[in-house]
Coordinates of N, CA and C in Angstrom, one line a residue:
M631 N 0.9 -1.3 -0.1 CA -0.3 0.2 -0.2 C 0.8 1.4 0.4
D632 N 0.5 2.5 -0.8 CA 1.3 3.2 -1.3 C 0.8 4.2 -0.4
I633 N 1.4 4.8 0.6 CA 0.4 5.6 1.9 C -0.1 7.1 0.9
K634 N 1.4 7.3 -0.1 CA 1.3 8.9 -0.4 C 0.4 8.9 -0.9
Q635 N -0.7 8.0 -2.2 CA -1.4 8.1 -3.5 C -2.4 7.6 -2.5
L636 N -2.4 7.3 -1.4 CA -3.8 7.0 -0.6 C -4.3 7.9 -0.7
E637 N -3.1 9.2 0.6 CA -3.7 10.4 1.2 C -4.1 11.6 -0.4
K638 N -3.8 11.0 -1.3 CA -4.0 11.9 -2.8 C -5.6 11.7 -2.7
Y639 N -5.7 10.0 -2.6 CA -7.1 10.2 -3.1 C -8.0 10.3 -1.9
I640 N -7.6 10.5 -1.0 CA -8.3 10.6 0.7 C -9.1 12.1 0.6
K641 N -8.1 13.2 -0.2 CA -7.9 14.2 -0.7 C -9.4 14.9 -1.6
K642 N -9.6 13.6 -2.6 CA -10.7 14.2 -2.9 C -12.2 13.0 -3.1
I643 N -12.1 13.3 -1.5 CA -13.4 12.2 -0.9 C -13.7 13.4 0.5
K644 N -15.2 14.1 0.3 CA -15.3 15.0 1.3 C -16.4 14.4 2.5
V645 N -16.2 14.8 3.4 CA -17.4 13.9 4.3 C -18.0 14.5 5.1
K646 N -19.6 14.7 5.6 CA -19.7 15.9 5.8 C -21.1 15.4 7.1
N647 N -20.4 15.7 8.5 CA -21.9 14.7 9.4 C -22.8 15.6 9.6
L648 N -24.1 15.0 9.2 CA -25.4 15.2 9.2 C -26.2 15.4 11.1
V649 N -27.1 15.9 10.7 CA -27.9 15.5 12.9 C -28.5 14.8 12.5
N650 N -28.4 13.6 13.0 CA -29.0 12.3 13.4 C -29.6 11.8 11.8
Q651 N -28.2 11.4 10.8 CA -28.3 10.9 9.7 C -27.1 10.6 9.6
D652 N -26.5 9.5 8.9 CA -25.7 9.1 8.2 C -24.8 10.3 7.1
V653 N -23.4 10.2 7.7 CA -23.5 11.2 7.2 C -22.5 11.1 5.1
E654 N -22.8 13.1 5.0 CA -23.2 13.0 3.5 C -21.7 12.7 2.2
V655 N -21.3 12.4 1.5 CA -20.6 11.2 1.4 C -20.1 11.9 -0.5
V656 N -18.9 13.2 -0.4 CA -19.0 13.8 -2.2 C -17.3 12.7 -2.6
N657 N -17.7 11.2 -3.6 CA -16.2 11.0 -4.2 C -16.4 11.2 -5.2
D658 N -15.2 11.8 -5.3 CA -14.4 12.3 -6.4 C -13.3 11.5 -6.8
S659 N -13.0 10.1 -6.0 CA -11.8 9.5 -6.0 C -12.0 8.1 -6.6
P660 N -11.2 7.5 -7.2 CA -11.3 6.1 -7.1 C -11.6 4.8 -6.3
L661 N -11.5 5.2 -5.0 CA -12.4 4.6 -4.0 C -12.9 4.3 -3.8
E662 N -13.7 2.7 -4.2 CA -15.3 2.8 -4.1 C -15.3 2.6 -2.8
M663 N -16.8 3.2 -2.6 CA -17.4 3.1 -1.2 C -18.0 2.0 -1.0
I664 N -17.9 1.3 -0.1 CA -18.8 0.0 1.3 C -19.2 0.0 1.8
G665 N -19.5 1.4 2.9 CA -20.5 1.8 3.5 C -20.2 3.1 4.1
K666 N -21.2 3.4 5.1 CA -21.3 4.8 5.8 C -22.3 4.6 7.0
G667 N -22.3 5.6 7.5 CA -22.1 6.0 8.7 C -22.6 7.2 9.3
R668 N -22.6 7.1 10.7 CA -23.0 8.8 11.5 C -21.6 9.0 11.8
Q669 N -20.3 8.9 11.1 CA -18.8 9.3 11.5 C -18.1 9.1 10.0
G670 N -18.0 8.6 9.5 CA -17.9 8.6 8.2 C -17.9 7.7 7.5
A671 N -17.6 7.2 6.5 CA -17.4 6.6 5.2 C -16.4 5.4 5.5
V672 N -16.5 4.2 4.5 CA -15.6 3.3 4.3 C -15.3 2.6 3.1
F673 N -14.1 3.1 2.9 CA -13.6 3.5 1.4 C -12.7 1.5 1.3
K674 N -13.0 1.1 0.1 CA -12.1 -0.8 0.0 C -10.6 0.3 -0.7
V675 N -9.5 -0.4 -0.3 CA -8.3 -0.1 -0.8 C -7.7 -0.8 -1.5
T676 N -8.1 -2.2 -0.7 CA -7.4 -3.7 -1.4 C -8.1 -4.8 -1.4
E677 N -8.5 -5.5 -1.1 CA -9.4 -6.4 -1.1 C -9.0 -7.3 0.6
D678 N -7.5 -6.2 0.9 CA -7.5 -6.6 2.7 C -7.3 -5.9 3.1
I679 N -7.4 -4.6 2.9 CA -6.9 -3.1 3.3 C -8.9 -2.1 3.0
C680 N -8.6 -0.9 3.8 CA -10.1 -0.1 3.6 C -9.5 0.9 5.0
V681 N -10.5 2.2 3.6 CA -9.9 3.2 4.8 C -11.5 3.7 5.2
K682 N -11.2 4.4 6.6 CA -12.4 5.2 7.0 C -11.8 6.3 7.0
V683 N -13.2 7.7 5.9 CA -12.4 8.7 6.0 C -14.3 9.3 7.0
F684 N -13.6 10.5 7.6 CA -14.7 11.1 8.8 C -14.7 12.6 8.8
G685 N -16.0 12.9 8.9 CA -16.5 14.1 9.0 C -15.8 15.4 9.9
N686 N -15.4 15.2 11.2 CA -14.6 15.5 11.7 C -13.9 14.7 12.6
E687 N -12.3 15.3 13.2 CA -11.3 14.7 13.7 C -11.8 14.3 15.1
E688 N -12.7 15.1 16.2 CA -12.7 14.4 16.8 C -13.3 12.9 17.0
D689 N -14.3 12.6 15.9 CA -14.9 11.0 16.1 C -13.9 10.7 15.6
C690 N -13.0 11.1 14.3 CA -11.0 10.4 14.1 C -10.8 9.6 15.5
E691 N -10.6 10.9 16.6 CA -10.0 10.6 17.4 C -10.1 9.1 18.4
R692 N -12.0 9.4 18.4 CA -12.4 8.2 19.1 C -12.3 7.2 18.1
E693 N -12.5 7.0 17.8 CA -12.4 5.7 16.7 C -11.2 5.3 17.3
Y694 N -9.9 5.9 16.5 CA -8.9 5.2 16.2 C -8.0 4.8 17.9
Y695 N -9.1 5.6 18.6 CA -8.1 4.8 20.4 C -9.1 4.2 20.7
A696 N -10.6 3.9 20.7 CA -10.8 3.1 21.3 C -10.6 1.8 19.9
L697 N -10.2 1.5 18.9 CA -9.3 0.7 17.9 C -7.8 0.5 18.9
S698 N -7.4 1.4 19.1 CA -5.6 1.5 19.6 C -6.1 -0.1 20.6
L699 N -6.8 0.2 21.3 CA -7.0 -0.6 22.6 C -8.0 -2.2 22.3
G700 N -8.0 -2.5 21.3 CA -7.9 -3.4 21.1 C -7.1 -4.1 19.8
Q701 N -6.2 -3.8 19.7 CA -5.0 -4.3 18.8 C -4.8 -5.6 19.1
D702 N -4.7 -6.0 20.8 CA -3.6 -7.3 20.9 C -4.7 -7.9 21.0
T703 N -5.8 -8.0 20.5 CA -7.4 -8.8 20.1 C -7.0 -9.4 18.6
N704 N -8.0 -10.7 18.4 CA -9.0 -10.4 17.5 C -10.5 -10.2 16.8
M705 N -11.1 -9.8 17.9 CA -11.8 -8.6 17.8 C -12.4 -7.3 17.1
F706 N -10.5 -6.5 16.6 CA -11.0 -5.0 16.0 C -9.9 -5.5 14.7
P707 N -10.1 -4.7 14.0 CA -9.5 -4.8 12.8 C -7.3 -4.2 13.0
K708 N -6.8 -4.5 12.5 CA -5.4 -3.9 12.4 C -5.6 -2.9 11.9
V709 N -5.1 -2.0 12.4 CA -4.5 -0.5 11.9 C -3.6 -0.5 11.2
Y710 N -3.2 -0.1 10.5 CA -1.9 0.1 9.6 C -1.6 1.9 9.5
A711 N -2.7 2.8 9.0 CA -2.1 4.6 9.1 C -3.7 5.3 10.3
K712 N -3.0 6.5 10.7 CA -4.1 7.1 10.4 C -3.5 8.5 10.3
G713 N -4.7 9.8 10.0 CA -4.6 11.2 9.5 C -5.2 11.8 10.7
P714 N -6.0 13.4 10.6 CA -6.6 13.6 10.6 C -7.5 13.2 10.5
L715 N -8.3 12.9 9.0 CA -9.4 12.9 8.4 C -10.4 10.8 8.6
Y716 N -8.2 10.3 8.9 CA -8.5 8.9 8.2 C -7.9 7.8 9.2
I717 N -8.3 6.7 8.9 CA -8.0 5.0 9.5 C -7.2 4.5 8.8
V718 N -6.7 4.6 8.3 CA -6.6 2.5 7.5 C -6.2 1.5 7.9
M719 N -6.8 0.7 7.6 CA -7.0 -1.0 8.9 C -7.6 -1.6 7.8
E720 N -7.6 -2.9 8.1 CA -7.8 -4.5 8.0 C -9.1 -4.6 7.8
F721 N -9.4 -4.9 6.3 CA -10.5 -5.5 5.8 C -11.6 -5.9 5.9
I722 N -12.7 -6.7 7.0 CA -13.1 -7.6 7.6 C -14.2 -8.0 7.0
K723 N -14.7 -8.7 6.5 CA -15.5 -8.9 5.7 C -16.5 -10.2 6.5
G724 N -17.9 -8.7 6.3 CA -19.0 -10.0 7.5 C -20.4 -8.5 8.0
V725 N -20.7 -8.9 9.0 CA -21.6 -7.5 9.0 C -21.4 -6.9 9.9
D726 N -21.7 -5.4 9.9 CA -21.6 -4.4 11.5 C -21.6 -4.3 12.2
L727 N -21.3 -4.2 13.6 CA -22.1 -4.4 15.1 C -23.5 -3.5 15.3
R728 N -23.4 -2.7 14.2 CA -25.1 -1.6 14.1 C -25.5 -2.8 14.0
E729 N -25.2 -3.1 12.2 CA -26.4 -4.1 11.6 C -27.0 -5.3 12.2
Y730 N -25.3 -6.0 13.4 CA -26.0 -7.0 14.1 C -27.2 -7.1 15.4
L731 N -26.6 -5.4 15.9 CA -27.7 -5.8 17.0 C -28.7 -4.9 16.9
Q732 N -29.2 -4.2 15.5 CA -30.5 -3.9 15.2 C -31.7 -5.2 14.9
S733 N -30.5 -6.6 14.6 CA -31.6 -7.7 14.3 C -31.0 -8.9 15.0
Q734 N -30.4 -8.9 16.7 CA -30.2 -9.6 18.0 C -30.0 -8.6 18.8
P735 N -30.7 -9.4 20.1 CA -30.7 -8.6 21.3 C -28.9 -8.8 21.7
L736 N -28.2 -7.6 22.9 CA -27.1 -7.3 22.7 C -27.0 -8.3 24.2
T737 N -26.4 -8.9 24.0 CA -26.3 -10.3 24.9 C -25.7 -10.0 26.5
E738 N -25.5 -10.6 27.0 CA -24.6 -10.1 28.3 C -22.8 -10.6 28.3
E739 N -23.1 -11.9 27.6 CA -21.1 -12.6 27.2 C -21.4 -12.0 25.7
L740 N -22.1 -11.3 24.6 CA -21.2 -10.6 23.6 C -20.8 -9.8 24.3
S741 N -21.8 -8.6 25.2 CA -21.2 -6.9 26.0 C -19.5 -7.7 26.8
K742 N -19.5 -8.5 27.2 CA -18.3 -8.9 28.3 C -16.9 -9.2 26.6
R743 N -17.4 -9.7 25.9 CA -16.8 -9.8 24.8 C -16.2 -8.6 24.1
L744 N -17.4 -8.2 23.8 CA -17.0 -6.6 23.4 C -16.0 -5.8 23.8

């Protein structure tokens, strides 16, 4: 992964936070958007790497902190790089936690694992 080239792509992505809605995204990069939520949008870099681009630095810092706490476990994606508005991380295929919790109850066991 060429981080300099990736940063050029990221500069062509604009993410705007909205009140009580998923972010608004303008993507003028060649990266494919694979999802978005309240804080940012995720783009596929390679089959194994993605980048999450945030609407503001505070959300990016909070998520980076949470991910950094889980780097010694197998429950969080590996973080490869971070900028003021993005985090480059391992791309893990599957249902995201928000989607899962919308259809399944949060059990005590799952809560402890998280």
